[in-house]
PDB file of C-alpha atoms in Angstrom:
ATOM      1  CA  UNK A   1       2.961   1.321 -19.261  1.00  0.00           C
ATOM      2  CA  UNK A   2       0.925  -1.422 -17.767  1.00  0.00           C
ATOM      3  CA  UNK A   3       1.953  -4.167 -15.409  1.00  0.00           C
ATOM      4  CA  UNK A   4       2.500  -7.544 -16.919  1.00  0.00           C
ATOM      5  CA  UNK A   5       0.988 -10.718 -15.310  1.00  0.00           C
ATOM      6  CA  UNK A   6       3.711 -12.568 -13.246  1.00  0.00           C
ATOM      7  CA  UNK A   7       5.900  -9.557 -13.048  1.00  0.00           C
ATOM      8  CA  UNK A   8       8.222  -8.943 -10.045  1.00  0.00           C
ATOM      9  CA  UNK A   9       9.957  -5.961  -8.589  1.00  0.00           C
ATOM     10  CA  UNK A  10      13.230  -5.764  -6.240  1.00  0.00           C
ATOM     11  CA  UNK A  11      12.653  -4.168  -2.935  1.00  0.00           C
ATOM     12  CA  UNK A  12      15.687  -3.034  -1.022  1.00  0.00           C
ATOM     13  CA  UNK A  13      14.623  -2.619   2.407  1.00  0.00           C
ATOM     14  CA  UNK A  14      15.726  -2.736   6.368  1.00  0.00           C
ATOM     15  CA  UNK A  15      16.336  -5.507   8.155  1.00  0.00           C
ATOM     16  CA  UNK A  16      13.690  -4.789  10.607  1.00  0.00           C
ATOM     17  CA  UNK A  17      10.994  -5.355   8.036  1.00  0.00           C
ATOM     18  CA  UNK A  18      12.244  -8.881   7.626  1.00  0.00           C
ATOM     19  CA  UNK A  19      13.430  -9.785  11.076  1.00  0.00           C
ATOM     20  CA  UNK A  20       9.991  -8.642  12.528  1.00  0.00           C
ATOM     21  CA  UNK A  21       8.194 -11.074  10.166  1.00  0.00           C
ATOM     22  CA  UNK A  22       6.179  -8.004   8.661  1.00  0.00           C
ATOM     23  CA  UNK A  23       7.308  -8.923   5.033  1.00  0.00           C
ATOM     24  CA  UNK A  24       6.307 -12.540   5.490  1.00  0.00           C
ATOM     25  CA  UNK A  25       2.561 -11.215   6.423  1.00  0.00           C
ATOM     26  CA  UNK A  26       1.931  -8.383   4.262  1.00  0.00           C
ATOM     27  CA  UNK A  27       3.774  -9.262   0.872  1.00  0.00           C
ATOM     28  CA  UNK A  28       1.695 -12.498   0.184  1.00  0.00           C
ATOM     29  CA  UNK A  29      -1.477 -10.116   0.537  1.00  0.00           C
ATOM     30  CA  UNK A  30      -0.111  -7.728  -2.099  1.00  0.00           C
ATOM     31  CA  UNK A  31       0.961 -10.399  -4.412  1.00  0.00           C
ATOM     32  CA  UNK A  32      -2.369 -12.165  -4.222  1.00  0.00           C
ATOM     33  CA  UNK A  33      -4.215  -8.809  -4.981  1.00  0.00           C
ATOM     34  CA  UNK A  34      -1.808  -7.620  -7.890  1.00  0.00           C
ATOM     35  CA  UNK A  35       0.280 -10.655  -9.277  1.00  0.00           C
ATOM     36  CA  UNK A  36       3.220  -8.850  -8.833  1.00  0.00           C
ATOM     37  CA  UNK A  37       5.857 -10.738  -6.850  1.00  0.00           C
ATOM     38  CA  UNK A  38       8.182  -8.744  -4.372  1.00  0.00           C
ATOM     39  CA  UNK A  39      12.044  -9.955  -4.189  1.00  0.00           C
ATOM     40  CA  UNK A  40      13.226  -8.327  -1.111  1.00  0.00           C
ATOM     41  CA  UNK A  41      16.837  -7.448  -0.503  1.00  0.00           C
ATOM     42  CA  UNK A  42      17.108  -6.964   3.393  1.00  0.00           C
ATOM     43  CA  UNK A  43      19.964  -4.545   4.027  1.00  0.00           C
ATOM     44  CA  UNK A  44      20.638  -1.739   6.596  1.00  0.00           C
ATOM     45  CA  UNK A  45      19.086   1.457   5.438  1.00  0.00           C
ATOM     46  CA  UNK A  46      22.553   2.870   4.300  1.00  0.00           C
ATOM     47  CA  UNK A  47      23.355  -0.162   2.198  1.00  0.00           C
ATOM     48  CA  UNK A  48      19.678  -0.188   0.905  1.00  0.00           C
ATOM     49  CA  UNK A  49      20.162   3.381  -0.396  1.00  0.00           C
ATOM     50  CA  UNK A  50      23.398   2.462  -2.021  1.00  0.00           C
ATOM     51  CA  UNK A  51      21.623  -0.124  -4.008  1.00  0.00           C
ATOM     52  CA  UNK A  52      18.976   2.301  -4.850  1.00  0.00           C
ATOM     53  CA  UNK A  53      21.825   4.643  -6.142  1.00  0.00           C
ATOM     54  CA  UNK A  54      23.254   2.095  -8.309  1.00  0.00           C
ATOM     55  CA  UNK A  55      19.805   1.153  -9.761  1.00  0.00           C
ATOM     56  CA  UNK A  56      19.710  -2.320  -8.367  1.00  0.00           C
ATOM     57  CA  UNK A  57      16.144  -2.133  -6.848  1.00  0.00           C
ATOM     58  CA  UNK A  58      12.987  -0.592  -8.191  1.00  0.00           C
ATOM     59  CA  UNK A  59      11.834   0.782  -4.725  1.00  0.00           C
ATOM     60  CA  UNK A  60      13.235   1.083  -1.388  1.00  0.00           C
ATOM     61  CA  UNK A  61      11.493   0.864   2.149  1.00  0.00           C
ATOM     62  CA  UNK A  62      13.721   2.312   4.654  1.00  0.00           C
ATOM     63  CA  UNK A  63      13.930   4.180   7.981  1.00  0.00           C
ATOM     64  CA  UNK A  64      16.115   7.263   8.256  1.00  0.00           C
ATOM     65  CA  UNK A  65      14.198  10.290   7.048  1.00  0.00           C
ATOM     66  CA  UNK A  66      17.025  12.748   6.590  1.00  0.00           C
ATOM     67  CA  UNK A  67      18.884  10.280   4.287  1.00  0.00           C
ATOM     68  CA  UNK A  68      15.731   9.311   2.605  1.00  0.00           C
ATOM     69  CA  UNK A  69      15.098  13.209   1.539  1.00  0.00           C
ATOM     70  CA  UNK A  70      18.399  13.630   0.751  1.00  0.00           C
ATOM     71  CA  UNK A  71      18.257  10.734  -1.661  1.00  0.00           C
ATOM     72  CA  UNK A  72      15.187  12.027  -3.480  1.00  0.00           C
ATOM     73  CA  UNK A  73      16.921  15.667  -3.385  1.00  0.00           C
ATOM     74  CA  UNK A  74      19.978  14.221  -5.075  1.00  0.00           C
ATOM     75  CA  UNK A  75      17.719  12.724  -8.031  1.00  0.00           C
ATOM     76  CA  UNK A  76      18.134   8.989  -6.991  1.00  0.00           C
ATOM     77  CA  UNK A  77      14.559   8.705  -6.026  1.00  0.00           C
ATOM     78  CA  UNK A  78      11.596  10.124  -8.010  1.00  0.00           C
ATOM     79  CA  UNK A  79       9.758  10.624  -4.571  1.00  0.00           C
ATOM     80  CA  UNK A  80       9.172   9.473  -1.149  1.00  0.00           C
ATOM     81  CA  UNK A  81       6.010   8.542   0.768  1.00  0.00           C
ATOM     82  CA  UNK A  82       5.209   7.924   4.574  1.00  0.00           C
ATOM     83  CA  UNK A  83       4.294   4.201   5.204  1.00  0.00           C
ATOM     84  CA  UNK A  84       4.363   3.322   8.927  1.00  0.00           C
ATOM     85  CA  UNK A  85       6.093   3.936  12.209  1.00  0.00           C
ATOM     86  CA  UNK A  86       7.098   1.939  15.234  1.00  0.00           C
ATOM     87  CA  UNK A  87       9.673   2.662  17.970  1.00  0.00           C
ATOM     88  CA  UNK A  88      13.118   1.783  19.284  1.00  0.00           C
ATOM     89  CA  UNK A  89      13.689   0.354  22.665  1.00  0.00           C
ATOM     90  CA  UNK A  90      16.901   0.077  24.486  1.00  0.00           C
ATOM     91  CA  UNK A  91      17.537  -3.531  25.801  1.00  0.00           C
ATOM     92  CA  UNK A  92      20.295  -4.629  28.125  1.00  0.00           C
ATOM     93  CA  UNK A  93      21.113  -7.049  31.024  1.00  0.00           C
ATOM     94  CA  UNK A  94      18.152  -7.706  33.522  1.00  0.00           C
ATOM     95  CA  UNK A  95      20.423  -6.413  36.418  1.00  0.00           C
ATOM     96  CA  UNK A  96      20.840  -2.865  34.448  1.00  0.00           C
ATOM     97  CA  UNK A  97      24.358  -2.033  35.821  1.00  0.00           C
ATOM     98  CA  UNK A  98      24.165   1.396  34.080  1.00  0.00           C
ATOM     99  CA  UNK A  99      20.618   2.201  35.764  1.00  0.00           C
ATOM    100  CA  UNK A 100      18.920   3.365  32.575  1.00  0.00           C
ATOM    101  CA  UNK A 101      15.616   2.129  33.817  1.00  0.00           C
ATOM    102  CA  UNK A 102      15.408   5.224  36.027  1.00  0.00           C
ATOM    103  CA  UNK A 103      16.458   7.553  33.116  1.00  0.00           C
ATOM    104  CA  UNK A 104      14.145  10.389  32.232  1.00  0.00           C
ATOM    105  CA  UNK A 105      15.190  10.656  28.350  1.00  0.00           C
ATOM    106  CA  UNK A 106      17.152   8.716  25.860  1.00  0.00           C
ATOM    107  CA  UNK A 107      19.907  11.107  26.022  1.00  0.00           C
ATOM    108  CA  UNK A 108      20.221  10.424  29.506  1.00  0.00           C
ATOM    109  CA  UNK A 109      19.886   6.597  29.299  1.00  0.00           C
ATOM    110  CA  UNK A 110      22.746   6.816  26.583  1.00  0.00           C
ATOM    111  CA  UNK A 111      24.803   8.942  28.950  1.00  0.00           C
ATOM    112  CA  UNK A 112      24.492   6.499  31.752  1.00  0.00           C
ATOM    113  CA  UNK A 113      25.627   3.586  29.645  1.00  0.00           C
ATOM    114  CA  UNK A 114      28.701   5.501  28.694  1.00  0.00           C
ATOM    115  CA  UNK A 115      29.436   6.503  32.145  1.00  0.00           C
ATOM    116  CA  UNK A 116      28.986   3.001  33.578  1.00  0.00           C
ATOM    117  CA  UNK A 117      31.530   1.366  31.012  1.00  0.00           C
ATOM    118  CA  UNK A 118      29.179  -1.550  30.624  1.00  0.00           C
ATOM    119  CA  UNK A 119      29.350  -3.252  27.146  1.00  0.00           C
ATOM    120  CA  UNK A 120      27.163  -1.542  24.254  1.00  0.00           C
ATOM    121  CA  UNK A 121      26.651  -3.546  21.086  1.00  0.00           C
ATOM    122  CA  UNK A 122      26.457  -1.301  18.050  1.00  0.00           C
ATOM    123  CA  UNK A 123      25.313  -2.506  14.611  1.00  0.00           C
ATOM    124  CA  UNK A 124      27.926  -0.148  13.311  1.00  0.00           C
ATOM    125  CA  UNK A 125      26.368  -0.770   9.568  1.00  0.00           C
ATOM    126  CA  UNK A 126      24.985   2.835   8.541  1.00  0.00           C
ATOM    127  CA  UNK A 127      21.401   1.461   9.185  1.00  0.00           C
ATOM    128  CA  UNK A 128      18.630   3.567  10.083  1.00  0.00           C
ATOM    129  CA  UNK A 129      18.989   2.110  13.737  1.00  0.00           C
ATOM    130  CA  UNK A 130      22.844   2.810  13.766  1.00  0.00           C
ATOM    131  CA  UNK A 131      22.035   6.527  12.590  1.00  0.00           C
ATOM    132  CA  UNK A 132      19.577   7.074  15.479  1.00  0.00           C
ATOM    133  CA  UNK A 133      22.010   5.283  17.854  1.00  0.00           C
ATOM    134  CA  UNK A 134      24.770   7.812  16.812  1.00  0.00           C
ATOM    135  CA  UNK A 135      22.182  10.866  17.193  1.00  0.00           C
ATOM    136  CA  UNK A 136      21.620   9.605  20.724  1.00  0.00           C
ATOM    137  CA  UNK A 137      25.215   9.497  21.638  1.00  0.00           C
ATOM    138  CA  UNK A 138      25.739  13.081  20.081  1.00  0.00           C
ATOM    139  CA  UNK A 139      22.716  14.367  22.161  1.00  0.00           C
ATOM    140  CA  UNK A 140      24.230  12.776  25.370  1.00  0.00           C
ATOM    141  CA  UNK A 141      27.478  14.362  24.618  1.00  0.00           C
ATOM    142  CA  UNK A 142      29.367  11.202  24.516  1.00  0.00           C
ATOM    143  CA  UNK A 143      31.537   9.908  21.785  1.00  0.00           C
ATOM    144  CA  UNK A 144      31.863   5.880  22.150  1.00  0.00           C
ATOM    145  CA  UNK A 145      34.012   5.230  19.031  1.00  0.00           C
ATOM    146  CA  UNK A 146      37.199   3.477  20.061  1.00  0.00           C
ATOM    147  CA  UNK A 147      36.019   2.865  23.698  1.00  0.00           C
ATOM    148  CA  UNK A 148      36.769  -0.670  25.021  1.00  0.00           C
ATOM    149  CA  UNK A 149      33.097  -1.094  26.072  1.00  0.00           C
ATOM    150  CA  UNK A 150      31.787  -0.309  22.608  1.00  0.00           C
ATOM    151  CA  UNK A 151      31.376  -3.438  20.515  1.00  0.00           C
ATOM    152  CA  UNK A 152      30.618  -3.064  16.659  1.00  0.00           C
ATOM    153  CA  UNK A 153      28.916  -5.992  15.224  1.00  0.00           C
ATOM    154  CA  UNK A 154      28.933  -4.575  11.826  1.00  0.00           C
ATOM    155  CA  UNK A 155      25.887  -6.673  11.119  1.00  0.00           C
ATOM    156  CA  UNK A 156      22.146  -6.498  11.229  1.00  0.00           C
ATOM    157  CA  UNK A 157      19.664  -6.497  14.070  1.00  0.00           C
ATOM    158  CA  UNK A 158      19.395 -10.113  14.653  1.00  0.00           C
ATOM    159  CA  UNK A 159      23.155 -10.529  14.907  1.00  0.00           C
ATOM    160  CA  UNK A 160      23.702  -7.613  17.062  1.00  0.00           C
ATOM    161  CA  UNK A 161      21.087  -8.746  19.421  1.00  0.00           C
ATOM    162  CA  UNK A 162      22.849 -12.081  19.854  1.00  0.00           C
ATOM    163  CA  UNK A 163      26.042 -10.231  20.411  1.00  0.00           C
ATOM    164  CA  UNK A 164      24.438  -8.298  23.160  1.00  0.00           C
ATOM    165  CA  UNK A 165      22.737 -11.414  24.727  1.00  0.00           C
ATOM    166  CA  UNK A 166      26.355 -13.003  24.605  1.00  0.00           C
ATOM    167  CA  UNK A 167      28.258 -10.512  26.181  1.00  0.00           C
ATOM    168  CA  UNK A 168      25.778  -8.861  28.520  1.00  0.00           C
ATOM    169  CA  UNK A 169      25.686  -5.596  26.500  1.00  0.00           C
ATOM    170  CA  UNK A 170      22.951  -2.801  26.117  1.00  0.00           C
ATOM    171  CA  UNK A 171      21.777  -2.305  22.536  1.00  0.00           C
ATOM    172  CA  UNK A 172      19.310  -0.325  20.718  1.00  0.00           C
ATOM    173  CA  UNK A 173      16.550  -2.346  18.713  1.00  0.00           C
ATOM    174  CA  UNK A 174      13.579  -1.549  16.719  1.00  0.00           C
ATOM    175  CA  UNK A 175      10.551  -3.163  18.734  1.00  0.00           C
ATOM    176  CA  UNK A 176       9.706  -5.288  15.959  1.00  0.00           C
ATOM    177  CA  UNK A 177      13.099  -7.008  15.655  1.00  0.00           C
ATOM    178  CA  UNK A 178      13.146  -7.429  19.437  1.00  0.00           C
ATOM    179  CA  UNK A 179       9.674  -8.833  19.636  1.00  0.00           C
ATOM    180  CA  UNK A 180      10.841 -11.572  17.189  1.00  0.00           C
ATOM    181  CA  UNK A 181      14.115 -12.196  18.611  1.00  0.00           C
ATOM    182  CA  UNK A 182      14.443 -15.595  20.496  1.00  0.00           C
ATOM    183  CA  UNK A 183      17.631 -15.970  22.072  1.00  0.00           C
ATOM    184  CA  UNK A 184      17.284 -13.232  24.630  1.00  0.00           C
ATOM    185  CA  UNK A 185      19.131 -15.008  27.480  1.00  0.00           C
ATOM    186  CA  UNK A 186      19.390 -12.023  30.235  1.00  0.00           C
ATOM    187  CA  UNK A 187      18.236  -9.224  27.967  1.00  0.00           C
ATOM    188  CA  UNK A 188      15.103  -7.253  28.433  1.00  0.00           C
ATOM    189  CA  UNK A 189      13.695  -3.884  27.578  1.00  0.00           C
ATOM    190  CA  UNK A 190      15.096  -1.291  30.253  1.00  0.00           C
ATOM    191  CA  UNK A 191      13.910   1.946  28.602  1.00  0.00           C
ATOM    192  CA  UNK A 192      11.347   2.899  26.106  1.00  0.00           C
ATOM    193  CA  UNK A 193       8.423   5.321  25.545  1.00  0.00           C
ATOM    194  CA  UNK A 194      10.166   8.502  24.892  1.00  0.00           C
ATOM    195  CA  UNK A 195       9.130  10.402  21.851  1.00  0.00           C
ATOM    196  CA  UNK A 196      12.891  10.603  20.679  1.00  0.00           C
ATOM    197  CA  UNK A 197      12.581   6.798  20.071  1.00  0.00           C
ATOM    198  CA  UNK A 198       9.770   7.308  17.243  1.00  0.00           C
ATOM    199  CA  UNK A 199      10.921   5.410  14.243  1.00  0.00           C
ATOM    200  CA  UNK A 200       9.083   6.364  10.751  1.00  0.00           C
ATOM    201  CA  UNK A 201       9.608   4.424   7.658  1.00  0.00           C
ATOM    202  CA  UNK A 202       9.317   5.580   4.026  1.00  0.00           C
ATOM    203  CA  UNK A 203       8.905   4.039   0.631  1.00  0.00           C
ATOM    204  CA  UNK A 204      10.695   5.351  -2.340  1.00  0.00           C
ATOM    205  CA  UNK A 205      10.515   4.937  -6.069  1.00  0.00           C
ATOM    206  CA  UNK A 206      14.004   4.642  -7.787  1.00  0.00           C
ATOM    207  CA  UNK A 207      14.092   7.389 -10.370  1.00  0.00           C
ATOM    208  CA  UNK A 208      13.396   5.896 -13.634  1.00  0.00           C
ATOM    209  CA  UNK A 209      14.977   8.952 -15.358  1.00  0.00           C
ATOM    210  CA  UNK A 210      18.319   8.073 -13.807  1.00  0.00           C
ATOM    211  CA  UNK A 211      17.941   4.281 -14.254  1.00  0.00           C
ATOM    212  CA  UNK A 212      15.375   3.697 -17.150  1.00  0.00           C
ATOM    213  CA  UNK A 213      15.193  -0.091 -16.380  1.00  0.00           C
ATOM    214  CA  UNK A 214      13.428   0.539 -13.270  1.00  0.00           C
ATOM    215  CA  UNK A 215       9.977  -1.289 -13.489  1.00  0.00           C
ATOM    216  CA  UNK A 216       8.037   1.908 -12.699  1.00  0.00           C
ATOM    217  CA  UNK A 217       4.555   0.760 -13.103  1.00  0.00           C
ATOM    218  CA  UNK A 218       5.002  -2.414 -11.062  1.00  0.00           C
ATOM    219  CA  UNK A 219       6.905  -0.654  -8.329  1.00  0.00           C
ATOM    220  CA  UNK A 220       4.232   2.099  -8.311  1.00  0.00           C
ATOM    221  CA  UNK A 221       1.668  -0.523  -7.810  1.00  0.00           C
ATOM    222  CA  UNK A 222       3.540  -1.520  -4.807  1.00  0.00           C
ATOM    223  CA  UNK A 223       3.825   1.818  -3.480  1.00  0.00           C
ATOM    224  CA  UNK A 224       0.106   2.654  -4.005  1.00  0.00           C
ATOM    225  CA  UNK A 225      -0.961  -0.430  -2.255  1.00  0.00           C
ATOM    226  CA  UNK A 226       1.267   0.073   0.911  1.00  0.00           C
ATOM    227  CA  UNK A 227       0.123   3.445   1.255  1.00  0.00           C
ATOM    228  CA  UNK A 228      -3.592   2.754   0.651  1.00  0.00           C
ATOM    229  CA  UNK A 229      -6.198   1.646   3.097  1.00  0.00           C
ATOM    230  CA  UNK A 230      -5.771  -2.031   2.220  1.00  0.00           C
ATOM    231  CA  UNK A 231      -1.920  -1.745   2.720  1.00  0.00           C
ATOM    232  CA  UNK A 232      -2.513   0.067   5.958  1.00  0.00           C
ATOM    233  CA  UNK A 233      -4.973  -2.588   7.047  1.00  0.00           C
ATOM    234  CA  UNK A 234      -2.323  -5.262   6.394  1.00  0.00           C
ATOM    235  CA  UNK A 235       0.287  -3.625   8.390  1.00  0.00           C
ATOM    236  CA  UNK A 236      -1.937  -2.867  11.313  1.00  0.00           C
ATOM    237  CA  UNK A 237      -3.354  -6.497  11.293  1.00  0.00           C
ATOM    238  CA  UNK A 238       0.387  -7.883  11.784  1.00  0.00           C
ATOM    239  CA  UNK A 239       0.885  -8.686  15.336  1.00  0.00           C
ATOM    240  CA  UNK A 240       3.515 -11.018  17.020  1.00  0.00           C
ATOM    241  CA  UNK A 241       2.473 -12.408  20.428  1.00  0.00           C
ATOM    242  CA  UNK A 242      -0.765 -10.397  20.385  1.00  0.00           C
ATOM    243  CA  UNK A 243       1.393  -7.059  19.900  1.00  0.00           C
ATOM    244  CA  UNK A 244       0.872  -4.786  17.027  1.00  0.00           C
ATOM    245  CA  UNK A 245       4.360  -3.804  15.934  1.00  0.00           C
ATOM    246  CA  UNK A 246       4.017  -1.277  13.150  1.00  0.00           C
ATOM    247  CA  UNK A 247       1.478   1.582  12.759  1.00  0.00           C
ATOM    248  CA  UNK A 248       0.353   3.105   9.474  1.00  0.00           C
ATOM    249  CA  UNK A 249       1.032   6.683   8.625  1.00  0.00           C
ATOM    250  CA  UNK A 250      -1.077   8.777   6.209  1.00  0.00           C
ATOM    251  CA  UNK A 251       1.188   9.147   3.056  1.00  0.00           C
ATOM    252  CA  UNK A 252       2.571  12.890   2.483  1.00  0.00           C
TER     253      UNK A 252
END
């Protein structure tokens, strides 16, 4: 089936691709090259996967590898391909009351936050960032649920960073959303660089066998482009304040 001129696809994606400004940069390049318009539904990864399960998108671009692979294994996705990676950072009040800047690992940093009782703002929205956060608490041997210091925003990265800035809390953010966040107040990056903070993104075609209305040809045009040299170049070229925020991955 060929792609028709002026066709559009719906892409359910993470808030980080939108909040960082990445899509605002790369999608016009794709649309100019192909004539296909991409309509983005920006949600946390968990919600984006739900949209995909219902067949309310043609493709997904998300960042929770285990859930992505399960989504494909369960037949909701036709296949998954690597796209890019960035990393997470732990931000918090400049005074660093939990002393995480001295931590040797992400697990230690999260343990120090829990032990300090200083506020921590969680997305608590089943996003890829929230899933990573919960892995870090578990690895640190801590359960923050129900603790007075644990503040759940139930919202995206921008809103969670605003909450953290307002109450002087720590939080976990993808680097792109942090770089594009204006209302930092007293917040700064306090812990970064641990390999555990690596954050890969994948693209998935919604299974047209399960959802026959999926625009397979147009969606595959987008998937093929974003995993091609041209797509990789567009991703690498996007910078904010001179900093490259996303790094292409060779598709597997």
